[in-house]
Tab-separated table of C-alpha atoms in Angstrom:
chain	number	residue	atom	x	y	z
A	28	LEU	CA	-4.342	86.528	3.833
A	29	VAL	CA	-3.384	89.278	6.281
A	30	TYR	CA	0.031	87.706	6.808
A	31	ALA	CA	0.615	87.309	3.057
A	32	GLY	CA	-0.587	90.827	2.360
A	33	VAL	CA	1.631	92.478	4.956
A	34	THR	CA	4.601	90.403	3.726
A	35	ALA	CA	3.989	91.628	0.144
A	36	VAL	CA	3.894	95.232	1.353
A	37	CYS	CA	7.128	94.642	3.271
A	38	ILE	CA	8.829	93.292	0.126
A	39	ILE	CA	7.839	96.365	-1.878
A	40	ALA	CA	8.881	98.739	0.935
A	41	LEU	CA	12.318	97.109	1.226
A	42	LYS	CA	12.793	97.308	-2.566
A	43	LEU	CA	11.906	101.015	-2.506
A	44	ALA	CA	14.288	101.482	0.466
A	45	GLY	CA	17.232	100.211	-1.587
A	46	MET	CA	17.369	96.411	-1.524
A	47	ASP	CA	17.342	94.309	-4.699
A	48	TRP	CA	14.359	91.980	-5.208
A	49	PHE	CA	16.116	88.865	-3.892
A	50	ASP	CA	17.230	90.543	-0.652
A	51	ALA	CA	13.835	92.234	-0.293
A	52	VAL	CA	11.944	88.933	-0.535
A	53	CYS	CA	14.298	87.075	1.823
A	54	HIS	CA	14.365	89.816	4.448
A	55	ALA	CA	10.602	90.378	4.260
A	56	PHE	CA	9.997	86.656	4.902
A	57	SER	CA	12.496	86.781	7.767
A	58	ALA	CA	11.051	89.978	9.282
A	59	MET	CA	7.406	88.864	9.212
A	60	SER	CA	8.207	85.457	10.664
A	61	LEU	CA	10.565	87.131	13.177
A	62	GLY	CA	13.125	84.574	12.097
A	63	GLY	CA	16.031	86.985	11.822
A	64	PHE	CA	18.029	85.218	9.105
A	65	SER	CA	19.782	87.463	6.601
A	66	THR	CA	21.419	86.809	3.231
A	67	HIS	CA	24.603	88.496	4.489
A	68	ASP	CA	27.010	87.653	7.320
A	69	LYS	CA	26.801	91.207	8.647
A	70	SER	CA	22.989	90.985	8.695
A	71	ILE	CA	21.356	94.394	8.184
A	72	GLY	CA	24.681	96.098	8.932
A	73	TYR	CA	25.717	95.032	5.417
A	74	PHE	CA	23.366	97.623	3.894
A	75	ASN	CA	24.242	100.502	6.280
A	76	SER	CA	20.954	102.130	5.272
A	77	LEU	CA	18.644	104.100	7.551
A	78	PRO	CA	15.574	103.694	5.261
A	79	ILE	CA	15.988	99.893	5.253
A	80	GLU	CA	16.329	99.869	9.044
A	81	VAL	CA	13.190	102.026	9.469
A	82	VAL	CA	11.164	99.729	7.195
A	83	LEU	CA	12.321	96.648	9.112
A	84	ILE	CA	11.561	98.285	12.475
A	85	VAL	CA	7.981	98.974	11.365
A	86	PHE	CA	7.354	95.466	10.029
A	87	GLN	CA	9.021	93.747	12.974
A	88	LEU	CA	6.676	95.682	15.264
A	89	LEU	CA	3.718	94.642	13.077
A	90	ALA	CA	4.827	91.001	13.188
A	91	ALA	CA	4.968	91.122	17.000
A	92	ILE	CA	1.343	92.317	17.243
A	93	ASN	CA	-1.607	89.926	17.283
A	94	PHE	CA	-2.610	89.222	13.666
A	95	ALA	CA	-6.267	89.105	14.712
A	96	THR	CA	-5.912	92.798	15.631
A	97	HIS	CA	-4.436	93.473	12.192
A	98	PHE	CA	-7.406	91.655	10.616
A	99	VAL	CA	-9.951	93.715	12.531
A	100	ALA	CA	-8.099	96.974	11.790
A	101	ILE	CA	-7.936	96.188	8.049
A	102	ARG	CA	-11.557	95.086	7.914
A	103	LYS	CA	-12.748	98.237	9.684
A	104	PHE	CA	-10.154	100.359	7.882
A	105	SER	CA	-9.381	102.025	11.200
A	106	LEU	CA	-6.606	102.341	13.763
A	107	LYS	CA	-9.142	102.102	16.586
A	108	PRO	CA	-8.593	98.342	17.155
A	109	TYR	CA	-4.950	99.065	17.982
A	110	ARG	CA	-5.888	101.802	20.433
A	111	GLU	CA	-8.426	99.549	22.128
A	112	ASP	CA	-6.074	96.565	22.405
A	113	ARG	CA	-4.465	96.657	25.853
A	114	GLU	CA	-1.750	94.298	24.712
A	115	VAL	CA	-0.765	96.518	21.768
A	116	ARG	CA	-0.669	99.615	23.945
A	117	GLY	CA	1.504	97.917	26.555
A	118	PHE	CA	3.801	96.480	23.893
A	119	LEU	CA	4.354	99.751	22.031
A	120	ALA	CA	4.730	101.816	25.219
A	121	LEU	CA	7.363	99.432	26.588
A	122	ILE	CA	9.338	99.275	23.304
A	123	LEU	CA	9.278	103.001	22.524
A	124	SER	CA	10.258	104.041	26.062
A	125	SER	CA	13.031	101.440	26.062
A	126	CYS	CA	14.395	102.808	22.775
A	127	LEU	CA	14.707	106.285	24.302
A	128	VAL	CA	16.282	105.046	27.525
A	129	THR	CA	18.846	102.788	25.824
A	130	ALA	CA	19.700	105.504	23.282
A	131	TYR	CA	20.394	107.896	26.154
A	132	VAL	CA	22.635	105.307	27.828
A	133	LEU	CA	24.644	104.787	24.623
A	134	TRP	CA	24.973	108.515	24.050
A	135	ASN	CA	25.775	109.338	27.707
A	136	THR	CA	28.507	106.672	27.884
A	137	GLY	CA	30.103	107.931	24.663
A	138	THR	CA	29.376	104.804	22.654
A	139	TYR	CA	28.064	107.061	19.879
A	140	PRO	CA	28.977	110.755	19.346
A	141	ASP	CA	25.416	112.111	19.153
A	142	PHE	CA	21.979	111.141	20.416
A	143	LEU	CA	20.392	110.620	16.970
A	144	THR	CA	23.032	108.064	15.981
A	145	ALA	CA	22.587	106.334	19.316
A	146	LEU	CA	18.787	106.366	18.827
A	147	ARG	CA	19.106	104.851	15.353
A	148	HIS	CA	21.217	101.890	16.438
A	149	ALA	CA	19.536	101.390	19.802
A	150	SER	CA	16.079	101.404	18.222
A	151	PHE	CA	16.873	98.934	15.450
A	152	ASN	CA	18.690	96.399	17.614
A	153	LEU	CA	16.323	96.717	20.547
A	154	VAL	CA	13.195	96.281	18.393
A	155	SER	CA	14.821	93.351	16.606
A	156	LEU	CA	15.737	91.528	19.806
A	157	ALA	CA	12.633	92.489	21.788
A	158	THR	CA	10.366	91.147	19.043
A	159	ASP	CA	12.484	87.932	18.915
A	160	CYS	CA	13.586	88.549	15.329
A	161	GLY	CA	17.374	88.798	15.654
A	162	PHE	CA	18.470	91.145	12.884
A	163	THR	CA	21.484	93.271	13.836
A	164	ASN	CA	23.314	96.238	12.393
A	165	GLN	CA	25.883	96.718	15.194
A	166	ASP	CA	27.878	94.488	17.515
A	167	PHE	CA	25.869	95.269	20.656
A	168	ASN	CA	28.137	92.920	22.545
A	169	GLN	CA	30.480	95.948	22.785
A	170	TRP	CA	27.818	98.200	24.273
A	171	PRO	CA	27.460	98.955	28.029
A	172	ILE	CA	26.115	95.716	29.497
A	173	PHE	CA	22.863	97.310	30.670
A	174	VAL	CA	21.628	97.772	27.081
A	175	PRO	CA	22.014	94.225	25.653
A	176	MET	CA	20.802	92.661	28.904
A	177	TRP	CA	17.716	94.868	28.833
A	178	MET	CA	17.161	93.886	25.194
A	179	LEU	CA	17.323	90.200	26.132
A	180	PHE	CA	14.912	90.819	28.999
A	181	LEU	CA	12.437	92.431	26.604
A	182	SER	CA	12.668	89.394	24.338
A	183	CYS	CA	11.114	87.403	27.185
A	184	LEU	CA	7.877	89.348	27.418
A	185	SER	CA	7.294	91.875	24.623
A	186	ALA	CA	5.675	89.944	21.745
A	187	SER	CA	1.886	89.725	21.694
A	188	SER	CA	-0.223	86.584	21.661
A	189	GLY	CA	-1.274	85.639	18.148
A	190	SER	CA	1.958	87.084	16.744
A	191	THR	CA	4.995	85.334	15.280
A	192	GLY	CA	7.121	86.197	18.333
A	193	GLY	CA	8.075	83.987	21.284
A	194	GLY	CA	8.581	84.373	24.993
A	195	ILE	CA	5.991	84.813	27.720
A	196	ARG	CA	3.847	87.126	25.563
A	197	MET	CA	2.657	90.574	26.608
A	198	ILE	CA	-0.865	89.471	27.652
A	199	ARG	CA	0.542	87.114	30.291
A	200	THR	CA	2.824	89.863	31.534
A	201	ILE	CA	-0.135	92.227	31.892
A	202	ILE	CA	-2.200	89.599	33.713
A	203	LEU	CA	0.632	88.858	36.152
A	204	LEU	CA	1.202	92.566	36.823
A	205	LYS	CA	-2.494	93.095	37.496
A	206	GLN	CA	-2.612	90.060	39.758
A	207	THR	CA	0.416	91.379	41.673
A	208	TRP	CA	-1.269	94.766	42.110
A	209	LEU	CA	-4.470	93.005	43.237
A	210	GLU	CA	-2.574	91.063	45.901
A	211	MET	CA	-1.054	94.300	47.190
A	212	PHE	CA	-4.507	95.912	47.220
A	213	LYS	CA	-5.934	92.968	49.214
A	214	PHE	CA	-3.057	93.228	51.671
A	215	ILE	CA	-4.158	96.808	52.417
A	216	HIS	CA	-7.918	96.060	52.114
A	217	PRO	CA	-8.273	92.383	53.210
A	218	TYR	CA	-12.092	92.380	52.996
A	219	ALA	CA	-12.354	93.980	49.572
A	220	VAL	CA	-13.814	91.979	46.699
A	221	ARG	CA	-12.084	92.699	43.425
A	222	SER	CA	-11.142	90.688	40.317
A	223	VAL	CA	-8.384	90.983	37.743
A	224	ARG	CA	-9.694	92.998	34.828
A	225	ILE	CA	-8.308	93.919	31.428
A	226	GLY	CA	-10.451	96.634	29.978
A	227	ASP	CA	-14.070	95.574	30.501
A	228	SER	CA	-13.202	91.889	30.708
A	229	VAL	CA	-12.897	90.011	33.990
A	230	ILE	CA	-10.065	87.474	33.976
A	231	SER	CA	-11.086	84.251	35.700
A	232	GLN	CA	-9.000	82.850	38.519
A	233	ASN	CA	-8.338	79.728	36.456
A	234	ILE	CA	-6.631	81.821	33.793
A	235	VAL	CA	-4.602	83.746	36.402
A	236	THR	CA	-3.484	80.452	37.938
A	237	SER	CA	-2.555	79.063	34.517
A	238	VAL	CA	-0.548	82.176	33.679
A	239	THR	CA	1.270	82.061	37.006
A	240	GLY	CA	2.137	78.404	36.513
A	241	PHE	CA	3.352	79.040	32.970
A	242	ILE	CA	5.630	81.920	33.958
A	243	PHE	CA	7.062	79.902	36.891
A	244	LEU	CA	7.828	76.996	34.536
A	245	TYR	CA	9.266	79.428	31.981
A	246	PHE	CA	11.876	80.867	34.325
A	247	MET	CA	12.624	77.550	36.036
A	248	CYS	CA	13.365	75.972	32.640
A	249	ILE	CA	15.688	78.853	31.801
A	250	VAL	CA	17.493	78.491	35.148
A	251	ILE	CA	17.948	74.720	34.751
A	252	LEU	CA	19.228	75.034	31.155
A	253	VAL	CA	21.610	77.855	32.109
A	254	PHE	CA	23.075	75.649	34.847
A	255	ALA	CA	23.456	72.852	32.302
A	256	LEU	CA	25.577	75.131	30.075
A	257	LEU	CA	27.554	76.361	33.092
A	258	TRP	CA	28.227	72.733	34.032
A	259	SER	CA	29.563	72.178	30.499
A	260	GLY	CA	32.189	74.913	31.020
A	261	LEU	CA	30.574	77.851	29.162
A	262	ASP	CA	30.933	81.242	30.878
A	263	PHE	CA	27.949	82.762	32.665
A	264	THR	CA	27.136	85.616	30.245
A	265	SER	CA	27.310	83.318	27.193
A	266	SER	CA	25.231	80.653	29.008
A	267	LEU	CA	22.499	83.014	30.196
A	268	SER	CA	22.212	84.918	26.915
A	269	ALA	CA	22.348	81.754	24.795
A	270	ILE	CA	19.491	80.113	26.678
A	271	ILE	CA	17.357	83.265	26.685
A	272	ALA	CA	18.014	83.812	22.978
A	273	CYS	CA	17.216	80.174	22.136
A	274	PHE	CA	14.239	79.868	24.473
A	275	ASN	CA	12.631	82.970	22.936
A	276	ASN	CA	13.920	82.172	19.433
A	277	ALA	CA	15.504	85.632	19.453
A	278	GLY	CA	18.778	84.759	17.693
A	279	PRO	CA	22.031	86.315	18.981
A	280	GLY	CA	23.182	86.350	22.578
A	281	LEU	CA	26.306	87.833	24.162
A	282	ASN	CA	30.003	87.018	24.461
A	283	GLN	CA	30.699	83.702	22.730
A	284	VAL	CA	27.298	83.699	21.017
A	285	GLY	CA	27.143	87.450	20.374
A	286	PRO	CA	25.970	89.211	17.187
A	287	ALA	CA	29.496	89.226	15.729
A	288	ALA	CA	29.821	85.459	16.378
A	289	ASN	CA	27.423	82.497	16.292
A	290	PHE	CA	26.676	79.193	17.998
A	291	ALA	CA	29.173	77.227	15.882
A	292	SER	CA	31.819	77.438	18.618
A	293	LEU	CA	29.676	75.506	21.102
A	294	SER	CA	30.339	71.849	21.834
A	295	ASP	CA	27.911	69.093	20.770
A	296	PHE	CA	26.504	68.906	24.309
A	297	GLN	CA	26.034	72.691	24.514
A	298	THR	CA	24.414	72.730	21.068
A	299	SER	CA	21.971	70.012	22.114
A	300	ILE	CA	21.010	72.012	25.194
A	301	CYS	CA	20.349	75.088	23.038
A	302	THR	CA	18.392	72.973	20.548
A	303	PHE	CA	16.182	71.637	23.356
A	304	ALA	CA	15.702	75.217	24.595
A	305	MET	CA	14.492	76.318	21.173
A	306	ILE	CA	11.982	73.453	20.961
A	307	LEU	CA	10.805	74.004	24.530
A	308	GLY	CA	10.329	77.733	24.025
A	309	ARG	CA	8.606	77.413	20.660
A	310	VAL	CA	5.918	74.927	21.722
A	311	GLN	CA	5.105	76.898	24.897
A	312	ILE	CA	6.617	74.532	27.532
A	313	PHE	CA	3.521	72.640	28.760
A	314	SER	CA	3.343	70.468	25.628
A	315	ILE	CA	6.895	69.230	26.222
A	316	ILE	CA	7.013	69.126	30.039
A	317	ILE	CA	3.824	67.020	30.172
A	318	LEU	CA	5.679	64.259	28.311
A	319	PHE	CA	7.889	63.770	31.382
A	320	VAL	CA	4.913	63.320	33.742
A	321	PRO	CA	4.271	59.565	34.335
A	322	GLU	CA	0.531	60.113	34.830
A	323	PHE	CA	0.254	61.395	31.248
A	324	TRP	CA	1.157	57.919	29.915
A	325	ARG	CA	-1.252	55.958	32.135
A	326	LYS	CA	-4.470	54.693	30.629
């Protein structure tokens, strides 16, 4: 009900922002599912509308937040659940600070003539890619390489658990960061007794171990699949960005699979690798990898 309700609000907001009903419905479905498909080849760039981009930024951010948090916030009719959710705070802080930094880079390098224009395009494309949606309004393949690579990096870890996004998920990122800090603390204070905590909750060692194993598998799968594309003859930037984009279900990559192109130019073998990456990333790795473990099939 929460998902359906927010989608309905998104449809109305897009209609008020300037879309017709057909486009509003299609883009609302695509934004809330973080699917990224548009009814136009130029994606959101077709509309060239700041109000439409602002509406989509807001609803992409909502779609990348845990829907249980939305439910609690709506039920209590309060923003307090968002403030108390460590995952939401980390997600929004990372995205908003990244928007400012990337806008400055685009402005400072002369990609756009003024900071506000740079902020507009940086914010929309960064939020879209970081939330694993994939809408675009500019060919960010032409931007300074730092910006699109940072956007692809964010697609790996920004979306919250319980959202429609992919990647590692923000909660695992937070747990790993806290575990890293704890290991550094124990190195300085070897006899100290301290646990990983998020807010008032103590995270068990079993969960920390599971998260560490998941993230290791996540990056190893990306490395192996990137090498598979390199072996097929695809250039490095296209290979890396294609696998990250497919693994996180983020949409466009760079170079040969950039926002102004698509995956149609890939060979059958390269397409099959990207297809496997999408399946592997969407079902959270363990469910697929376990099928290749002989012990799983023993009675």
